Short mmCIF file of C-alpha atoms and ligand atoms in Angstrom, two decimals:
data_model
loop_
_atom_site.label_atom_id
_atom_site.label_comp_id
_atom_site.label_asym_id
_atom_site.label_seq_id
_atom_site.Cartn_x
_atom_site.Cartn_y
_atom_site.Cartn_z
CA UNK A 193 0.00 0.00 0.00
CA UNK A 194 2.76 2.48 1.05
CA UNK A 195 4.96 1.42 -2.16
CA UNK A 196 1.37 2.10 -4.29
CA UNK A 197 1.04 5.55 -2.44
CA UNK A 198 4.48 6.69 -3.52
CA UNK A 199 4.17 5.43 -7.05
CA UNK A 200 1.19 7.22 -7.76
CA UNK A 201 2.30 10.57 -6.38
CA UNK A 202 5.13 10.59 -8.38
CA UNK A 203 3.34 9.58 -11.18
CA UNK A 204 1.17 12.35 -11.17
CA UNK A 205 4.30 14.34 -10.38
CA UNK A 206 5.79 13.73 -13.58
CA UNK A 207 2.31 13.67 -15.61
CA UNK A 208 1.72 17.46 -13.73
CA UNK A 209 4.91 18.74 -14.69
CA UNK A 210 4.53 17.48 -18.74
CA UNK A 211 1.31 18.79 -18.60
CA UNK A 212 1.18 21.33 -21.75
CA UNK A 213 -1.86 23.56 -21.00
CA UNK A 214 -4.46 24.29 -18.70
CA UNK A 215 -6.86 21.83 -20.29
CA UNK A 216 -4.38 18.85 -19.55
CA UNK A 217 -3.88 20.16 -15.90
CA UNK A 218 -7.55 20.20 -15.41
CA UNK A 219 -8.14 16.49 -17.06
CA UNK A 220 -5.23 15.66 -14.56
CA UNK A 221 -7.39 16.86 -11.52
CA UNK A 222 -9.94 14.44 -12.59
CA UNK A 223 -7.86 11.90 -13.23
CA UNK A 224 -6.34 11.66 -9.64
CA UNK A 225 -8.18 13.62 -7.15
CA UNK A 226 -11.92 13.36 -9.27
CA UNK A 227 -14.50 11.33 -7.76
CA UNK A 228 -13.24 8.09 -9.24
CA UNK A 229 -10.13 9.59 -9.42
CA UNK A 230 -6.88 7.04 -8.58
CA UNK A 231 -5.70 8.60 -5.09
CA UNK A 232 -9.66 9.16 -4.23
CA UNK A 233 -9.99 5.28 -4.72
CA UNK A 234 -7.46 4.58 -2.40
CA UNK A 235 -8.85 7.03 0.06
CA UNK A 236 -12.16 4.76 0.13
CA UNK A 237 -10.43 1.54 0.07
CA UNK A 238 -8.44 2.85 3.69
CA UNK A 239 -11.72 1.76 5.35
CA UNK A 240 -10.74 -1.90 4.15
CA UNK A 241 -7.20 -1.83 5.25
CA UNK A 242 -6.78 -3.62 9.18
CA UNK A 243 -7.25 -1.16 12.11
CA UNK A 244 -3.44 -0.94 12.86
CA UNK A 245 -2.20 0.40 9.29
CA UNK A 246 -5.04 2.48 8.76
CA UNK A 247 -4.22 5.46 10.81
CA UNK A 248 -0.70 5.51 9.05
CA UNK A 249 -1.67 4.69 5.85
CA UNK A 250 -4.51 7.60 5.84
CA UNK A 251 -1.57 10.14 7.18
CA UNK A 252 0.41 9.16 4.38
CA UNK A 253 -2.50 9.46 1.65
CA UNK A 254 -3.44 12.81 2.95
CA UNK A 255 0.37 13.74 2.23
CA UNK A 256 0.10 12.51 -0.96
CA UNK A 257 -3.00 14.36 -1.82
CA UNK A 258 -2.14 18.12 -0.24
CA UNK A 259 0.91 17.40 -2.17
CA UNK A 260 -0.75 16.67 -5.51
CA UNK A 261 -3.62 19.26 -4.87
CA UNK A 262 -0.25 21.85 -4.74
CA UNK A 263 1.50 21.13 -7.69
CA UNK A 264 -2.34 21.21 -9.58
CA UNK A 265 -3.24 24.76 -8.65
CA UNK A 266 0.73 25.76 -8.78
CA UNK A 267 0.71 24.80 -12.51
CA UNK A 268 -3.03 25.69 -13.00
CA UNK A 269 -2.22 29.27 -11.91
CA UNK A 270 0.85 29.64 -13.99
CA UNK A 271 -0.97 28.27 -17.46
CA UNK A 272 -4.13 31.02 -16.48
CA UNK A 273 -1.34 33.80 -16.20
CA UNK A 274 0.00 32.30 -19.75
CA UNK A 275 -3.34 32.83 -20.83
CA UNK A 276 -4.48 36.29 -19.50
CA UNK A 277 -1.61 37.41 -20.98
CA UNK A 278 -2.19 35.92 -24.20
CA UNK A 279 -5.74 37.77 -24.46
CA UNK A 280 -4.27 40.91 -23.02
CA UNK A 281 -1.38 41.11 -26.28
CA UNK A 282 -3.83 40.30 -28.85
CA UNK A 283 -7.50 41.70 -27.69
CA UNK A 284 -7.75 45.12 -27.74
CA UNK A 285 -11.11 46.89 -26.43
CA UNK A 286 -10.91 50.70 -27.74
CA UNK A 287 -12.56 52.36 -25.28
CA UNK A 288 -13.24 55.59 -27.46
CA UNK A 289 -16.13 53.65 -29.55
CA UNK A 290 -20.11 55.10 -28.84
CA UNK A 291 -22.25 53.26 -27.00
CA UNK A 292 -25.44 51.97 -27.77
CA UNK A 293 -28.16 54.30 -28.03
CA UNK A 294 -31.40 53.79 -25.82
CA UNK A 295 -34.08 55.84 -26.66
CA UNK A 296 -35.49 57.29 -23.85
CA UNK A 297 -38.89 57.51 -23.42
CA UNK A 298 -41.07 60.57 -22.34
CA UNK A 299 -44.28 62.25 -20.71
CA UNK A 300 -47.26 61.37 -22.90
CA UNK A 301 -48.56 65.12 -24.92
CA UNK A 302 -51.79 64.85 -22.80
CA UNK A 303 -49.81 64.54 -19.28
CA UNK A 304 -47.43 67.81 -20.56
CA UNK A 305 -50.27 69.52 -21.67
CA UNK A 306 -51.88 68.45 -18.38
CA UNK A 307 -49.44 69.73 -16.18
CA UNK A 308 -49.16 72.89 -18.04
CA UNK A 309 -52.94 73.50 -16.96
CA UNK A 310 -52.67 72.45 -13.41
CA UNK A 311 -49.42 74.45 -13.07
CA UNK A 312 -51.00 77.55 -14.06
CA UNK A 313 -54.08 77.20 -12.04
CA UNK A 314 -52.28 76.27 -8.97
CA UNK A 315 -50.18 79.66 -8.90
CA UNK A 316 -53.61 81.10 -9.29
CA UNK A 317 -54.27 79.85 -5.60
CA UNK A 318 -56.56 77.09 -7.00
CA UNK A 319 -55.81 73.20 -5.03
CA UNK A 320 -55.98 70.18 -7.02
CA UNK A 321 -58.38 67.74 -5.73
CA UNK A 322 -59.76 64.61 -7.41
CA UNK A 323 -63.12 62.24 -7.46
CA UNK A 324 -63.85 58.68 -8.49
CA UNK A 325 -64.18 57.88 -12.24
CA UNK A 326 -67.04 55.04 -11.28
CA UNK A 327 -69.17 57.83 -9.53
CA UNK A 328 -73.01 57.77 -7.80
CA UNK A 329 -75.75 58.79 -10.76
CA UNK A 330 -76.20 61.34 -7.54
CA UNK A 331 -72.82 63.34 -8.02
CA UNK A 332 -72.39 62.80 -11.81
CA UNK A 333 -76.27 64.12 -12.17
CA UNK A 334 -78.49 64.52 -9.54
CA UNK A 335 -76.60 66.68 -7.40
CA UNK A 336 -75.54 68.74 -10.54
CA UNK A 337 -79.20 69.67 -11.27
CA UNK A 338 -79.94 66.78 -13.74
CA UNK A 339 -82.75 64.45 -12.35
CA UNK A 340 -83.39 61.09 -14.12
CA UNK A 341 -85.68 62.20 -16.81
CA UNK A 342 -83.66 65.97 -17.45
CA UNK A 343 -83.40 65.80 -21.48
CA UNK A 344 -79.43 67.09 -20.62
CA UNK A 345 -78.42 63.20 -19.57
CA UNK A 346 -79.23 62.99 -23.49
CA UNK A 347 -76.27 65.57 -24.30
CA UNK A 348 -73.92 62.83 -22.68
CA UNK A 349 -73.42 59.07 -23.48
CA UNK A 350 -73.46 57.57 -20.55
CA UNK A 351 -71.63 54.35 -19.91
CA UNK A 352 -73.92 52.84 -16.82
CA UNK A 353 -72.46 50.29 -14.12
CA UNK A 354 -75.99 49.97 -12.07
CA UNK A 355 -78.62 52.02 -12.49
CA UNK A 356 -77.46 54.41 -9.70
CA UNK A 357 -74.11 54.14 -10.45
CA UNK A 358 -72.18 55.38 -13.80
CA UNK A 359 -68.58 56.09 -15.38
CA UNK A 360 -68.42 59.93 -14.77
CA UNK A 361 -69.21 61.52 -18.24
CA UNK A 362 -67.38 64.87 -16.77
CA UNK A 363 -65.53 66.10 -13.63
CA UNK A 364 -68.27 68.32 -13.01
CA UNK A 365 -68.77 65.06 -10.76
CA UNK A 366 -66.26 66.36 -8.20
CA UNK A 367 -68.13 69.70 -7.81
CA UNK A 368 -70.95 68.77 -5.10
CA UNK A 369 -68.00 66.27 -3.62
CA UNK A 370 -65.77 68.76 -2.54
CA UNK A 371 -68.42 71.36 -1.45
CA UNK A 372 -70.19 68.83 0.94
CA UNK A 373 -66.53 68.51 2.62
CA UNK A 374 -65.27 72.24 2.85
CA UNK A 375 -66.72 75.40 3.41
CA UNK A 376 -66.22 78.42 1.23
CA UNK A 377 -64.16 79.82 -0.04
CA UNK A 378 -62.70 77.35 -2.39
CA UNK A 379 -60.42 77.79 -5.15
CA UNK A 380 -60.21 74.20 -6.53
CA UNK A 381 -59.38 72.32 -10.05
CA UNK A 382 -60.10 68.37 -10.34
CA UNK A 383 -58.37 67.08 -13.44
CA UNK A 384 -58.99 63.54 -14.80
CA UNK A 385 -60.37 60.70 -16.80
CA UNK A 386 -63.96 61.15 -17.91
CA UNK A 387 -66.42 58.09 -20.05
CA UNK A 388 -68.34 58.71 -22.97
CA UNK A 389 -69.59 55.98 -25.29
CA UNK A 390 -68.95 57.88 -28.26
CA UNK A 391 -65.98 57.36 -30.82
CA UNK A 392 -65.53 59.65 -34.08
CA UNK A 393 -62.70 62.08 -35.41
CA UNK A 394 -63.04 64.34 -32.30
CA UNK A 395 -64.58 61.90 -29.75
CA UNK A 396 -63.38 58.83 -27.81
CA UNK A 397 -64.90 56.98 -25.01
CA UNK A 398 -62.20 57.69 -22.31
CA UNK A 399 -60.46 61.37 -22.65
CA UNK A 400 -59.39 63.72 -19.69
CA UNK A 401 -60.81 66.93 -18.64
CA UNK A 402 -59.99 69.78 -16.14
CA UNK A 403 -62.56 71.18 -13.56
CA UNK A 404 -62.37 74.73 -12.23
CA UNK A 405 -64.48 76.08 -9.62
CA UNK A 406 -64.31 78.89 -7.21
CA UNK A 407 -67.19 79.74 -4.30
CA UNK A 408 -66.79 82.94 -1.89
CA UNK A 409 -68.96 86.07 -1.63
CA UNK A 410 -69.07 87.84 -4.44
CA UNK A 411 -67.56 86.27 -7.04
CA UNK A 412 -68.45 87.36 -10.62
CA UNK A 413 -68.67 86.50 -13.71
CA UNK A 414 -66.01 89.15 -14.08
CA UNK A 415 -63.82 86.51 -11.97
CA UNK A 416 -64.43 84.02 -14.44
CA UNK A 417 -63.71 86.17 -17.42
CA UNK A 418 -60.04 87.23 -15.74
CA UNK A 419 -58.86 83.44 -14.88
CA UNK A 420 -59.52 82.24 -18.23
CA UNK A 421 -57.71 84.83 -19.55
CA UNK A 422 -54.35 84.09 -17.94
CA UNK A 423 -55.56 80.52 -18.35
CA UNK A 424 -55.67 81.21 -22.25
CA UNK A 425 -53.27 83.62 -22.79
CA UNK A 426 -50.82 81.62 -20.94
CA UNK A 427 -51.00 78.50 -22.66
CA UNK A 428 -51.77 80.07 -26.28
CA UNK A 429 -50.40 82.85 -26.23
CA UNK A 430 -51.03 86.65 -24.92
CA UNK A 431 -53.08 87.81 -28.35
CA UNK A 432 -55.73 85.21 -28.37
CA UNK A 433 -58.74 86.52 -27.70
CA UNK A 434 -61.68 85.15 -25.61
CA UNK A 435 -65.21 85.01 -26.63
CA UNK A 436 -67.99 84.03 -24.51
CA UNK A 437 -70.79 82.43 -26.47
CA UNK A 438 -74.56 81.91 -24.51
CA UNK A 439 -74.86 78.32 -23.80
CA UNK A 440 -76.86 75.93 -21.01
CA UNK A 441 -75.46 73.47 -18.64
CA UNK A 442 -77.98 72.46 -15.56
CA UNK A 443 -75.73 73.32 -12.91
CA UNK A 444 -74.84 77.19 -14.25
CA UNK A 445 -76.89 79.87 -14.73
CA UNK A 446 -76.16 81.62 -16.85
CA UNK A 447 -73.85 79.26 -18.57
CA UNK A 448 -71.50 80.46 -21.61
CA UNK A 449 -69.31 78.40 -23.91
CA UNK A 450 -65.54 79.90 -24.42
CA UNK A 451 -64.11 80.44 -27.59
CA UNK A 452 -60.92 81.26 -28.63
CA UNK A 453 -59.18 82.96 -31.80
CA UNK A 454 -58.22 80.53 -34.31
CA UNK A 455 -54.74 79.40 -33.55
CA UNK A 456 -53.77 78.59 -36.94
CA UNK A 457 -55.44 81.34 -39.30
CA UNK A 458 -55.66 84.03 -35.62
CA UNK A 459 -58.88 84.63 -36.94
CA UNK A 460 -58.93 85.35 -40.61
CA UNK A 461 -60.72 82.23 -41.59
CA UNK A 462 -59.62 78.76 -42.18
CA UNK A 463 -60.40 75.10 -42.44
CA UNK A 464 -60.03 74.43 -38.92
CA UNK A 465 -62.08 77.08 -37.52
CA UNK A 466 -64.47 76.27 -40.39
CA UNK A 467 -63.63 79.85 -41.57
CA UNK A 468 -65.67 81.09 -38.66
CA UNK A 469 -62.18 82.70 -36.89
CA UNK A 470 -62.95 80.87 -33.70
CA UNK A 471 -62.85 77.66 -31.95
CA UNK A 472 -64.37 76.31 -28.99
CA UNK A 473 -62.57 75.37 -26.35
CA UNK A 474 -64.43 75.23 -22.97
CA UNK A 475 -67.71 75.28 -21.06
CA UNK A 476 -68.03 77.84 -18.28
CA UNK A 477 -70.82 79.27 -15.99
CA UNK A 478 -72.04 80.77 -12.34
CA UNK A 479 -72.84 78.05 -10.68
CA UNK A 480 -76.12 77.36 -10.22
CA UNK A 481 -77.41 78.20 -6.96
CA UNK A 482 -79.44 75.31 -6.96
CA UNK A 483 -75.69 73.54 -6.29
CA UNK A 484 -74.87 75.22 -3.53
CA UNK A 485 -78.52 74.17 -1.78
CA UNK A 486 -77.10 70.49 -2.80
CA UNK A 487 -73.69 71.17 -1.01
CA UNK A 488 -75.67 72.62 1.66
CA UNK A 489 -74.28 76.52 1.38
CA UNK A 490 -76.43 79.16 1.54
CA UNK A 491 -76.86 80.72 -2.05
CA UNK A 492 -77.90 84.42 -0.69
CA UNK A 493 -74.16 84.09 0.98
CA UNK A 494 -71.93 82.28 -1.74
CA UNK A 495 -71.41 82.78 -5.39
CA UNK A 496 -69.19 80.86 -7.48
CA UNK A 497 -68.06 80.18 -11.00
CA UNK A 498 -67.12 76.48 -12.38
CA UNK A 499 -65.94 76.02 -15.82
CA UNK A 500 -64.72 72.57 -17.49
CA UNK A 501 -62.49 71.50 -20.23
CA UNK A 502 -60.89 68.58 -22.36
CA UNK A 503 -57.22 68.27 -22.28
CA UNK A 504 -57.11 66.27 -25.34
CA UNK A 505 -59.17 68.62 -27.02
CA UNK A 506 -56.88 71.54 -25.77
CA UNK A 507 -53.80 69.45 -26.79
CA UNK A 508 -55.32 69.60 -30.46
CA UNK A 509 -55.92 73.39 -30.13
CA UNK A 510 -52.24 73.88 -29.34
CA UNK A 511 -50.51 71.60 -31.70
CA UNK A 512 -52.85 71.68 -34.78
CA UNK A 513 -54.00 67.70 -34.28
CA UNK A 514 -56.96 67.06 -36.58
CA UNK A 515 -57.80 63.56 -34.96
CA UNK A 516 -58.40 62.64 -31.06
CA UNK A 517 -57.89 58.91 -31.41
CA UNK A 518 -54.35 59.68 -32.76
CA UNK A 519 -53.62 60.03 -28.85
CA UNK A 520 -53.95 56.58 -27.89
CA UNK A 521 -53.07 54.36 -30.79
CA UNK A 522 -49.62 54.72 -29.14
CA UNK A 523 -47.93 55.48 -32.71
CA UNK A 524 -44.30 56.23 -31.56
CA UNK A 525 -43.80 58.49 -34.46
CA UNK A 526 -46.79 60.30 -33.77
CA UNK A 527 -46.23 60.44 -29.66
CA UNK A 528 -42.00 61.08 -30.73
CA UNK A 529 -43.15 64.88 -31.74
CA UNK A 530 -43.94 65.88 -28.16
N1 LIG B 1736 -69.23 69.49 -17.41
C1 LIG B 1736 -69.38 70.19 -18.65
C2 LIG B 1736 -69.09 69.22 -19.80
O1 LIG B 1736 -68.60 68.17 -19.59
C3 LIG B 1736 -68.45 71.36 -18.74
C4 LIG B 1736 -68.76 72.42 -17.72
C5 LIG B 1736 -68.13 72.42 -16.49
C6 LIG B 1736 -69.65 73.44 -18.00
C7 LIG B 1736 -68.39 73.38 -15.56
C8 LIG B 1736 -69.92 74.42 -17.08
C9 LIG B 1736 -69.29 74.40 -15.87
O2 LIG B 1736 -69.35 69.51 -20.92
#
């Protein structure tokens, strides 16, 4: 056994120090210290071997191992040094060549546009609040001055969950929400999604709009005039003019919708205003005292304005867009102009 020991270990001596790359030194791990590797056979056999050698015999194979294990890693060390420096000499990375490009992505035109509105509004003193887009029949209508059979519900496709309970066809919605809650005076926008089952060139069934409302004593229609006009003239420019056209909505009286100068022809005529000079761009009003009864305010107190708007529809105005569903067929060449 002790004559086998030494045999082997110089075997794998000589084999070790013939070996003639770092392949061979690896093959010559397995073949002596691998699990059916020669010295690891011995090592099981020692079990085998009578109690009185075994002790010395298992000092001995230890030796031979450590010492075999030794000369491996001494001569697999030296061949990966041969080798680094191989692949150092004849690879070259040039450090100097661009990098990959990755696009970056950015806010969608509706979310600028978006924040451009809130932003302006807010350093107007006005707080940003928000509802629930699956809203009560009660806030979305009742409250607002529409009962059940008011021919307005008809102006508005109405996408219905329950009978008493509906997608919110406007933000209007978060009007006799936030009154309830707070006393006057409020200064408040509510931006957000809004339902209509409608789909065309200039309507789809989800788009966003913008609330404003403001309740204290005395508030005018004056009030209403002078916010949209830093409201307009901000985001389109400070020689568009304003026009407020006679209109009806349940929950103002009087109620007016806004028109602005033609951003493309700035009034002459063209085939975006229809060559009328102006386009519409919001719906506006006193609010209705009948709302305030609602909220539970006291209408000989408290007046108020409240006027509404769709941010896709005032993304169009700004950018010249002739088609609303452009928004979301999430065209990267389209969205890539923003
Ligand atoms: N809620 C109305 C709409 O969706 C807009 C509006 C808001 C009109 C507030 C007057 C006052 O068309």
């Amino acid at each position: 056994m002790l004559n086998d020991i030494q045999t082997i270990k110089n075997l794998a001596g000589e084999e070790i120090e013939k070996a003639d790359s770092l392949k061979s030194i690896q093959e010559l791990k397995i073949k002596y210290l691998g699990k059916k590797g020669i010295l690891t056979g011995k090592l099981k056999s020692l079990g085998s071997t009578p109690q009185e050698d075994r002790r010395e015999y298992g000092r001995i194979l230890n030796e031979a191992k450590i010492c075999i294990e030794d000369l491996l890693s001494k001569h697999e060390a030296a061949f990966k040094t041969l080798e680094l420096n191989k692949t150092l000499q004849t690879q070259r990375i040039d450090v100097t060549v661009p990098g990959y490009f990755i696009p970056a992505g950015h806010l969608h035109p509706t979310t600028q546009v978006l924040d451009e509105i809130i932003s302006i509004f807010t350093s107007l003193g006005f707080n940003v609040e928000e509802g629930p887009e699956v809203e009560l029949d009660f806030y979305n209508f009742e409250a607002l001055n529409m009962p059940k059979d008011h021919p307005a519900r008809d102006m508005q496709d109405t996408f219905y969950i329950t009978e008493d309970i509906v997608l919110r066809t406007h933000t209007s919605s978060v009007q006799v929400r936030i009154m309830e809650k707070n006393a006057p005076p409020l200064r408040v926008i509510a931006p957000g999604k809004v339902y209509r089952c409608d789909a065309d060139v200039t309507h789809i069934p989800m788009f966003h709009q913008l609330e404003g409302f403001m309740v204290d004593r005395d508030i005018k229609m004056s009030d209403l005039k002078g916010v949209l006009e830093v409201f307009i003239h901000t985001v389109f420019g400070p020689d568009t003019k304003l026009r407020f056209r006679p209109s009806f909505f349940p929950f103002t009286e009087p109620s007016a919708e806004i028109d602005i100068s033609c951003v493309i022809c700035k009034g002459a005529g063209c085939n975006v205003c229809k060559n009328t000079g102006w386009l519409e761009i919001l719906g506006a009003g006193m609010i209705n005292p009948r709302i305030f009864e609602m909220a539970g305010y006291d209408p000989d107190q408290y007046t108020g304005f409240a006027f509404g708007m769709g941010i896709e529809r005032v993304t169009m105005l700004k950018y010249g867009i002739d088609d609303i569903r452009l928004f979301y067929e999430n065209d990267i060449r389209f969205l890539g102009q923003f």
